[in-house]
């Protein structure tokens, strides 16, 4: 690394450039693929100074540049109102999850490629859906990003053991062809953290923790609060769901409970603008499916409890709380027990995994 200004890796067809002070390396990557036309640069308003340097680099290299600053809050109304000229031939995002979301929307609208200058290791959404052509990971920029962004990235990494468990449940109990995942390795640097998040997003599948995180985020918006980052919520959700799973699997006498009221959950989700009408792969409310899954679950209950017991959120929590002075302590002032249990229940309504089965049982 000392002898080279940057290193290159290829991930699911995307070229990832990792190094320090990479602004001068951006436009050479587009010299052959973007010989003419214009570039739309989307940047988070919190990154104006960095964006101005990158915009200057494009302009001095002869590109016509269209610029749009966006809010760090992921408001769907703002996305829908976004307009960009048809002459744009490439989208370049500066930021993290929000900038990537805007870039993908415009790339789809204009049928062009998009790339990214990743400024924070805070999201597992960059490689989802439409993959970027190039991602630049500047170690100096990552080092100076807010502590909350680093905590969000580690929160996503620390939530992966729950994803591993839910894939195990899907294979053994639901007979779903889910990939056998391994727990993440030790992360030593911010660039490794950023690359690990790209790897996760390249094979992104919505798990129960992601569902609960999105609900917590939307609920904070509805209550007029500035939401935490999804990764921060995801660590909280993973710890909560893991504890719930242990209690649920440890108390098998659940079939006497009345079923959950789906209409109430659907109404609450619609108020949060999160109602998803996609059909589930498993209908937990179908009588035959419910009792078949309940029977199979009885066979694997001990194995699943052993797997849950191997997840050490206490160790992760100790590390996470040291990332910045307020890490984790915002829970006391911003989230109540009712917020948490309501979000857990609504995530169960949407979940295709054990949380969805638990919701159908009536326990939530």
Short mmCIF file of C-alpha atoms in Angstrom, two decimals:
data_model
loop_
_atom_site.label_atom_id
_atom_site.label_comp_id
_atom_site.label_asym_id
_atom_site.label_seq_id
_atom_site.Cartn_x
_atom_site.Cartn_y
_atom_site.Cartn_z
CA UNK A 1 0.00 0.00 0.00
CA UNK A 2 2.92 2.34 0.69
CA UNK A 3 4.36 1.80 -2.79
CA UNK A 4 1.04 2.30 -4.58
CA UNK A 5 -1.40 5.15 -4.39
CA UNK A 6 -4.31 2.75 -4.54
CA UNK A 7 -5.28 -0.89 -4.95
CA UNK A 8 -8.08 -2.32 -7.07
CA UNK A 9 -10.49 -5.16 -6.42
CA UNK A 10 -13.42 -6.49 -8.42
CA UNK A 11 -16.63 -7.34 -6.59
CA UNK A 12 -19.66 -8.71 -8.48
CA UNK A 13 -18.61 -6.82 -11.60
CA UNK A 14 -17.91 -3.55 -9.77
CA UNK A 15 -14.40 -2.14 -9.67
CA UNK A 16 -13.49 -1.04 -6.15
CA UNK A 17 -10.60 1.41 -5.79
CA UNK A 18 -9.12 1.65 -2.28
CA UNK A 19 -6.46 4.18 -1.32
CA UNK A 20 -5.78 7.66 0.03
CA UNK A 21 -6.48 11.04 -1.59
CA UNK A 22 -8.23 9.50 -4.58
CA UNK A 23 -9.88 12.60 -6.07
CA UNK A 24 -7.19 12.86 -8.72
CA UNK A 25 -7.79 9.23 -9.71
CA UNK A 26 -11.50 9.64 -10.49
CA UNK A 27 -11.61 11.11 -13.99
CA UNK A 28 -8.93 8.80 -15.50
CA UNK A 29 -11.35 5.93 -14.84
CA UNK A 30 -13.93 7.58 -17.09
CA UNK A 31 -11.57 8.60 -19.90
CA UNK A 32 -12.41 5.52 -22.03
CA UNK A 33 -15.97 4.80 -20.93
CA UNK A 34 -17.30 8.35 -20.87
CA UNK A 35 -15.65 10.15 -23.76
CA UNK A 36 -18.52 12.61 -24.22
CA UNK A 37 -21.75 13.71 -22.60
CA UNK A 38 -22.42 15.01 -19.13
CA UNK A 39 -22.09 13.79 -15.56
CA UNK A 40 -24.69 14.30 -12.87
CA UNK A 41 -22.99 14.65 -9.50
CA UNK A 42 -25.21 13.93 -6.51
CA UNK A 43 -23.83 14.75 -3.12
CA UNK A 44 -24.97 14.89 0.47
CA UNK A 45 -25.36 18.49 1.66
CA UNK A 46 -23.08 17.68 4.59
CA UNK A 47 -20.22 17.05 2.13
CA UNK A 48 -20.17 20.35 0.25
CA UNK A 49 -16.43 20.99 0.56
CA UNK A 50 -15.46 17.52 -0.69
CA UNK A 51 -18.08 17.72 -3.45
CA UNK A 52 -16.69 21.04 -4.69
CA UNK A 53 -13.23 19.49 -5.07
CA UNK A 54 -14.61 16.55 -7.06
CA UNK A 55 -16.80 18.82 -9.20
CA UNK A 56 -13.74 20.94 -9.98
CA UNK A 57 -11.84 17.78 -10.99
CA UNK A 58 -14.58 16.80 -13.47
CA UNK A 59 -14.87 20.30 -14.92
CA UNK A 60 -11.11 20.73 -15.41
CA UNK A 61 -11.09 17.35 -17.19
CA UNK A 62 -13.57 18.71 -19.74
CA UNK A 63 -16.81 17.17 -18.55
CA UNK A 64 -20.12 18.97 -18.54
CA UNK A 65 -21.41 18.72 -14.99
CA UNK A 66 -24.93 18.86 -13.57
CA UNK A 67 -24.97 19.11 -9.77
CA UNK A 68 -27.63 18.23 -7.22
CA UNK A 69 -27.30 18.37 -3.43
CA UNK A 70 -29.59 16.04 -1.48
CA UNK A 71 -30.78 15.67 2.08
CA UNK A 72 -29.27 13.01 4.31
CA UNK A 73 -32.80 11.98 5.33
CA UNK A 74 -34.20 9.36 3.00
CA UNK A 75 -37.57 10.97 2.29
CA UNK A 76 -39.42 9.26 -0.54
CA UNK A 77 -41.19 12.49 -1.55
CA UNK A 78 -37.84 14.15 -2.22
CA UNK A 79 -36.76 11.21 -4.38
CA UNK A 80 -39.92 11.38 -6.49
CA UNK A 81 -39.53 15.12 -7.12
CA UNK A 82 -35.94 14.80 -8.33
CA UNK A 83 -35.37 15.83 -11.98
CA UNK A 84 -32.21 15.58 -14.08
CA UNK A 85 -31.55 16.57 -17.73
CA UNK A 86 -31.70 13.83 -20.37
CA UNK A 87 -28.23 14.75 -21.67
CA UNK A 88 -26.60 13.19 -18.59
CA UNK A 89 -24.61 10.06 -19.45
CA UNK A 90 -23.30 9.02 -16.04
CA UNK A 91 -24.34 9.47 -12.41
CA UNK A 92 -21.63 10.05 -9.81
CA UNK A 93 -22.66 9.91 -6.15
CA UNK A 94 -20.70 11.42 -3.26
CA UNK A 95 -21.80 10.15 0.11
CA UNK A 96 -23.19 6.86 1.42
CA UNK A 97 -26.66 5.27 1.53
CA UNK A 98 -28.78 8.29 0.62
CA UNK A 99 -26.56 9.38 -2.27
CA UNK A 100 -26.55 5.79 -3.57
CA UNK A 101 -30.35 5.65 -3.43
CA UNK A 102 -30.69 8.81 -5.54
CA UNK A 103 -28.02 7.64 -7.98
CA UNK A 104 -29.75 4.30 -8.58
CA UNK A 105 -33.09 5.98 -9.18
CA UNK A 106 -31.60 8.30 -11.79
CA UNK A 107 -29.47 5.57 -13.36
CA UNK A 108 -32.62 3.52 -13.90
CA UNK A 109 -34.57 6.52 -15.18
CA UNK A 110 -31.90 7.51 -17.72
CA UNK A 111 -30.62 3.99 -18.41
CA UNK A 112 -27.01 4.96 -17.63
CA UNK A 113 -24.25 3.68 -15.35
CA UNK A 114 -23.44 5.15 -11.98
CA UNK A 115 -20.39 5.29 -9.73
CA UNK A 116 -19.67 6.39 -6.19
CA UNK A 117 -17.15 8.12 -3.95
CA UNK A 118 -17.99 6.38 -0.68
CA UNK A 119 -17.51 8.78 2.23
CA UNK A 120 -18.62 6.66 5.20
CA UNK A 121 -18.64 2.93 6.08
CA UNK A 122 -22.27 3.20 7.19
CA UNK A 123 -24.49 1.29 4.77
CA UNK A 124 -25.07 -2.13 3.22
CA UNK A 125 -27.17 -0.75 0.36
CA UNK A 126 -24.59 0.40 -2.21
CA UNK A 127 -24.43 -2.83 -4.24
CA UNK A 128 -28.14 -3.67 -3.99
CA UNK A 129 -30.32 -3.63 -7.10
CA UNK A 130 -28.33 -1.63 -9.69
CA UNK A 131 -24.65 -2.15 -8.99
CA UNK A 132 -22.25 0.77 -9.47
CA UNK A 133 -19.60 0.68 -12.16
CA UNK A 134 -16.89 1.91 -9.77
CA UNK A 135 -16.68 2.60 -6.04
CA UNK A 136 -13.87 4.75 -4.64
CA UNK A 137 -12.97 4.14 -0.98
CA UNK A 138 -10.73 6.92 0.30
CA UNK A 139 -9.23 5.98 3.67
CA UNK A 140 -8.59 9.60 4.62
CA UNK A 141 -12.23 10.53 3.99
CA UNK A 142 -13.48 7.53 5.96
CA UNK A 143 -11.25 8.45 8.89
CA UNK A 144 -12.84 11.91 9.10
CA UNK A 145 -16.47 10.77 8.80
CA UNK A 146 -18.80 11.16 11.83
CA UNK A 147 -18.47 8.57 14.59
CA UNK A 148 -22.14 7.67 14.11
CA UNK A 149 -21.36 6.49 10.57
CA UNK A 150 -18.64 4.16 11.83
CA UNK A 151 -21.00 2.86 14.51
CA UNK A 152 -23.66 2.21 11.85
CA UNK A 153 -21.19 0.19 9.77
CA UNK A 154 -20.09 -1.89 12.72
CA UNK A 155 -23.75 -2.26 13.71
CA UNK A 156 -24.44 -3.90 10.35
CA UNK A 157 -21.41 -6.18 10.68
CA UNK A 158 -22.39 -7.18 14.23
CA UNK A 159 -25.93 -7.98 13.04
CA UNK A 160 -24.69 -10.60 10.56
CA UNK A 161 -24.81 -13.54 13.02
CA UNK A 162 -28.59 -13.07 13.15
CA UNK A 163 -28.69 -13.23 9.34
CA UNK A 164 -26.65 -16.44 9.51
CA UNK A 165 -29.16 -17.86 12.00
CA UNK A 166 -32.19 -16.88 9.89
CA UNK A 167 -30.65 -18.52 6.83
CA UNK A 168 -30.20 -21.67 8.92
CA UNK A 169 -33.87 -21.54 9.96
CA UNK A 170 -34.92 -21.04 6.34
CA UNK A 171 -32.97 -24.10 5.20
CA UNK A 172 -33.86 -26.49 8.01
CA UNK A 173 -37.44 -25.52 8.86
CA UNK A 174 -38.86 -23.76 5.79
CA UNK A 175 -36.98 -25.88 3.21
CA UNK A 176 -35.94 -22.68 1.44
CA UNK A 177 -32.79 -22.76 -0.69
CA UNK A 178 -30.91 -20.19 1.42
CA UNK A 179 -27.14 -19.86 1.15
CA UNK A 180 -25.11 -21.10 4.12
CA UNK A 181 -23.47 -17.96 5.44
CA UNK A 182 -20.44 -17.63 7.70
CA UNK A 183 -20.06 -15.19 10.56
CA UNK A 184 -18.01 -12.09 9.60
CA UNK A 185 -14.30 -12.00 10.25
CA UNK A 186 -12.51 -9.49 12.48
CA UNK A 187 -12.48 -6.02 10.92
CA UNK A 188 -9.22 -4.12 11.46
CA UNK A 189 -9.53 -0.88 9.47
CA UNK A 190 -12.23 1.45 8.16
CA UNK A 191 -11.41 0.56 4.54
CA UNK A 192 -11.86 -3.13 5.38
CA UNK A 193 -15.14 -2.25 7.08
CA UNK A 194 -16.31 -0.35 4.00
CA UNK A 195 -15.35 -3.23 1.69
CA UNK A 196 -17.04 -5.78 3.98
CA UNK A 197 -20.25 -3.73 3.74
CA UNK A 198 -19.98 -3.76 -0.05
CA UNK A 199 -19.65 -7.56 0.06
CA UNK A 200 -22.76 -7.81 2.24
CA UNK A 201 -24.73 -5.50 -0.05
CA UNK A 202 -23.66 -7.45 -3.15
CA UNK A 203 -25.63 -10.39 -1.75
CA UNK A 204 -28.21 -8.36 0.16
CA UNK A 205 -31.33 -10.13 1.36
CA UNK A 206 -33.86 -8.43 3.60
CA UNK A 207 -33.73 -10.09 7.01
CA UNK A 208 -35.86 -9.41 10.09
CA UNK A 209 -33.34 -6.95 11.54
CA UNK A 210 -33.46 -4.88 8.35
CA UNK A 211 -37.27 -4.84 8.45
CA UNK A 212 -37.30 -3.73 12.08
CA UNK A 213 -34.65 -1.08 11.41
CA UNK A 214 -36.67 0.44 8.57
CA UNK A 215 -39.72 0.57 10.83
CA UNK A 216 -37.78 2.25 13.66
CA UNK A 217 -36.43 4.78 11.15
CA UNK A 218 -39.88 5.54 9.74
CA UNK A 219 -41.39 5.74 13.22
CA UNK A 220 -38.78 8.32 14.27
CA UNK A 221 -39.63 10.42 11.20
CA UNK A 222 -43.34 10.19 11.99
CA UNK A 223 -42.71 11.36 15.57
CA UNK A 224 -40.78 14.39 14.30
CA UNK A 225 -37.37 13.15 15.38
CA UNK A 226 -34.17 13.08 13.38
CA UNK A 227 -33.69 9.33 12.87
CA UNK A 228 -30.50 7.46 13.70
CA UNK A 229 -28.70 5.69 10.90
CA UNK A 230 -30.15 2.37 9.76
CA UNK A 231 -26.99 0.54 10.84
CA UNK A 232 -27.38 1.82 14.40
CA UNK A 233 -30.99 0.65 14.46
CA UNK A 234 -29.93 -2.65 12.91
CA UNK A 235 -27.58 -3.48 15.76
CA UNK A 236 -30.34 -2.70 18.26
CA UNK A 237 -32.87 -4.73 16.26
CA UNK A 238 -30.53 -7.72 15.96
CA UNK A 239 -29.91 -7.85 19.69
CA UNK A 240 -33.64 -7.50 20.39
CA UNK A 241 -34.70 -10.17 17.88
CA UNK A 242 -32.02 -12.61 19.04
CA UNK A 243 -33.21 -12.27 22.65
CA UNK A 244 -36.81 -12.71 21.50
CA UNK A 245 -35.97 -15.81 19.46
CA UNK A 246 -34.32 -17.42 22.49
CA UNK A 247 -37.43 -16.79 24.59
CA UNK A 248 -39.80 -17.93 21.84
CA UNK A 249 -37.97 -21.16 21.07
CA UNK A 250 -37.50 -21.86 24.77
CA UNK A 251 -41.28 -21.75 25.38
CA UNK A 252 -42.90 -24.17 22.90
CA UNK A 253 -46.43 -23.95 24.40
CA UNK A 254 -47.66 -21.30 21.99
CA UNK A 255 -50.42 -22.96 19.95
CA UNK A 256 -53.17 -21.99 22.40
CA UNK A 257 -52.71 -18.29 21.61
CA UNK A 258 -55.16 -16.49 19.30
CA UNK A 259 -53.71 -15.52 15.89
CA UNK A 260 -52.39 -12.02 15.25
CA UNK A 261 -54.57 -9.32 13.69
CA UNK A 262 -53.06 -8.62 10.30
CA UNK A 263 -55.39 -5.72 9.48
CA UNK A 264 -54.11 -3.67 12.42
CA UNK A 265 -50.48 -4.25 11.40
CA UNK A 266 -51.19 -3.35 7.77
CA UNK A 267 -52.89 -0.12 8.88
CA UNK A 268 -49.95 0.88 11.09
CA UNK A 269 -47.45 0.18 8.33
CA UNK A 270 -49.47 2.22 5.83
CA UNK A 271 -49.32 5.16 8.25
CA UNK A 272 -45.53 4.79 8.21
CA UNK A 273 -45.61 4.51 4.39
CA UNK A 274 -44.05 1.06 4.66
CA UNK A 275 -46.86 -1.21 3.48
CA UNK A 276 -45.36 -3.85 1.20
CA UNK A 277 -47.79 -5.95 -0.82
CA UNK A 278 -45.26 -8.50 -2.05
CA UNK A 279 -46.44 -12.07 -1.60
CA UNK A 280 -44.51 -14.01 1.02
CA UNK A 281 -42.73 -17.21 0.04
CA UNK A 282 -44.35 -18.90 3.06
CA UNK A 283 -47.86 -18.10 4.26
CA UNK A 284 -47.57 -18.61 8.00
CA UNK A 285 -51.31 -17.96 8.41
CA UNK A 286 -52.26 -20.91 6.22
CA UNK A 287 -53.41 -23.61 8.67
CA UNK A 288 -51.60 -26.49 6.97
CA UNK A 289 -48.37 -24.51 6.61
CA UNK A 290 -48.50 -23.27 10.19
CA UNK A 291 -48.86 -26.70 11.81
CA UNK A 292 -46.38 -28.30 9.40
CA UNK A 293 -43.76 -25.66 10.26
CA UNK A 294 -44.61 -25.98 13.96
CA UNK A 295 -43.98 -29.73 13.78
CA UNK A 296 -40.67 -29.34 11.91
CA UNK A 297 -39.63 -26.59 14.29
CA UNK A 298 -40.06 -29.02 17.18
CA UNK A 299 -37.49 -31.30 15.55
CA UNK A 300 -34.87 -28.55 15.23
CA UNK A 301 -35.69 -26.48 18.33
CA UNK A 302 -32.62 -27.62 20.31
CA UNK A 303 -30.24 -27.08 17.39
CA UNK A 304 -31.62 -23.60 16.80
CA UNK A 305 -31.32 -22.68 20.48
CA UNK A 306 -27.70 -23.85 20.46
CA UNK A 307 -27.02 -21.66 17.43
CA UNK A 308 -28.60 -18.65 19.13
CA UNK A 309 -26.53 -19.31 22.23
CA UNK A 310 -23.34 -18.93 20.20
CA UNK A 311 -24.21 -15.34 19.23
CA UNK A 312 -22.30 -13.05 21.59
CA UNK A 313 -23.96 -9.64 21.47
CA UNK A 314 -22.45 -8.72 24.83
CA UNK A 315 -18.94 -8.60 23.36
CA UNK A 316 -20.17 -6.65 20.32
CA UNK A 317 -22.07 -4.24 22.53
CA UNK A 318 -19.00 -3.44 24.63
CA UNK A 319 -17.01 -2.59 21.49
CA UNK A 320 -19.89 -0.65 19.92
CA UNK A 321 -20.47 1.57 22.96
CA UNK A 322 -16.82 2.67 22.86
CA UNK A 323 -16.98 3.89 19.27
CA UNK A 324 -18.10 7.39 20.33
CA UNK A 325 -19.24 9.01 23.61
CA UNK A 326 -23.00 8.72 22.96
CA UNK A 327 -22.93 5.31 21.23
CA UNK A 328 -25.94 3.39 22.43
CA UNK A 329 -26.94 5.86 25.11
CA UNK A 330 -29.34 7.62 22.72
CA UNK A 331 -31.64 4.63 23.34
CA UNK A 332 -32.67 6.03 26.72
CA UNK A 333 -33.83 9.34 25.28
CA UNK A 334 -35.16 8.42 21.83
CA UNK A 335 -36.69 4.94 21.96
CA UNK A 336 -39.20 3.60 24.46
CA UNK A 337 -39.99 -0.01 25.22
CA UNK A 338 -43.29 0.43 23.36
CA UNK A 339 -41.49 1.75 20.25
CA UNK A 340 -39.31 -1.34 20.33
CA UNK A 341 -42.06 -3.92 20.89
CA UNK A 342 -44.35 -2.28 18.31
CA UNK A 343 -41.54 -2.31 15.73
CA UNK A 344 -40.76 -5.93 16.56
CA UNK A 345 -44.40 -6.86 15.99
CA UNK A 346 -44.68 -4.96 12.70
CA UNK A 347 -41.45 -6.52 11.47
CA UNK A 348 -43.00 -9.89 12.28
CA UNK A 349 -45.95 -9.04 10.03
CA UNK A 350 -43.54 -8.47 7.12
CA UNK A 351 -40.98 -11.19 7.93
CA UNK A 352 -40.53 -14.40 5.92
CA UNK A 353 -38.49 -16.00 8.67
CA UNK A 354 -38.92 -17.14 12.27
CA UNK A 355 -40.16 -13.69 13.28
CA UNK A 356 -43.01 -14.04 10.77
CA UNK A 357 -43.92 -17.43 12.19
CA UNK A 358 -43.82 -16.00 15.72
CA UNK A 359 -46.13 -13.20 14.61
CA UNK A 360 -48.59 -15.72 13.15
CA UNK A 361 -48.54 -17.65 16.45
CA UNK A 362 -50.01 -14.62 18.21
CA UNK A 363 -47.17 -14.14 20.66
CA UNK A 364 -46.44 -10.67 19.30
#
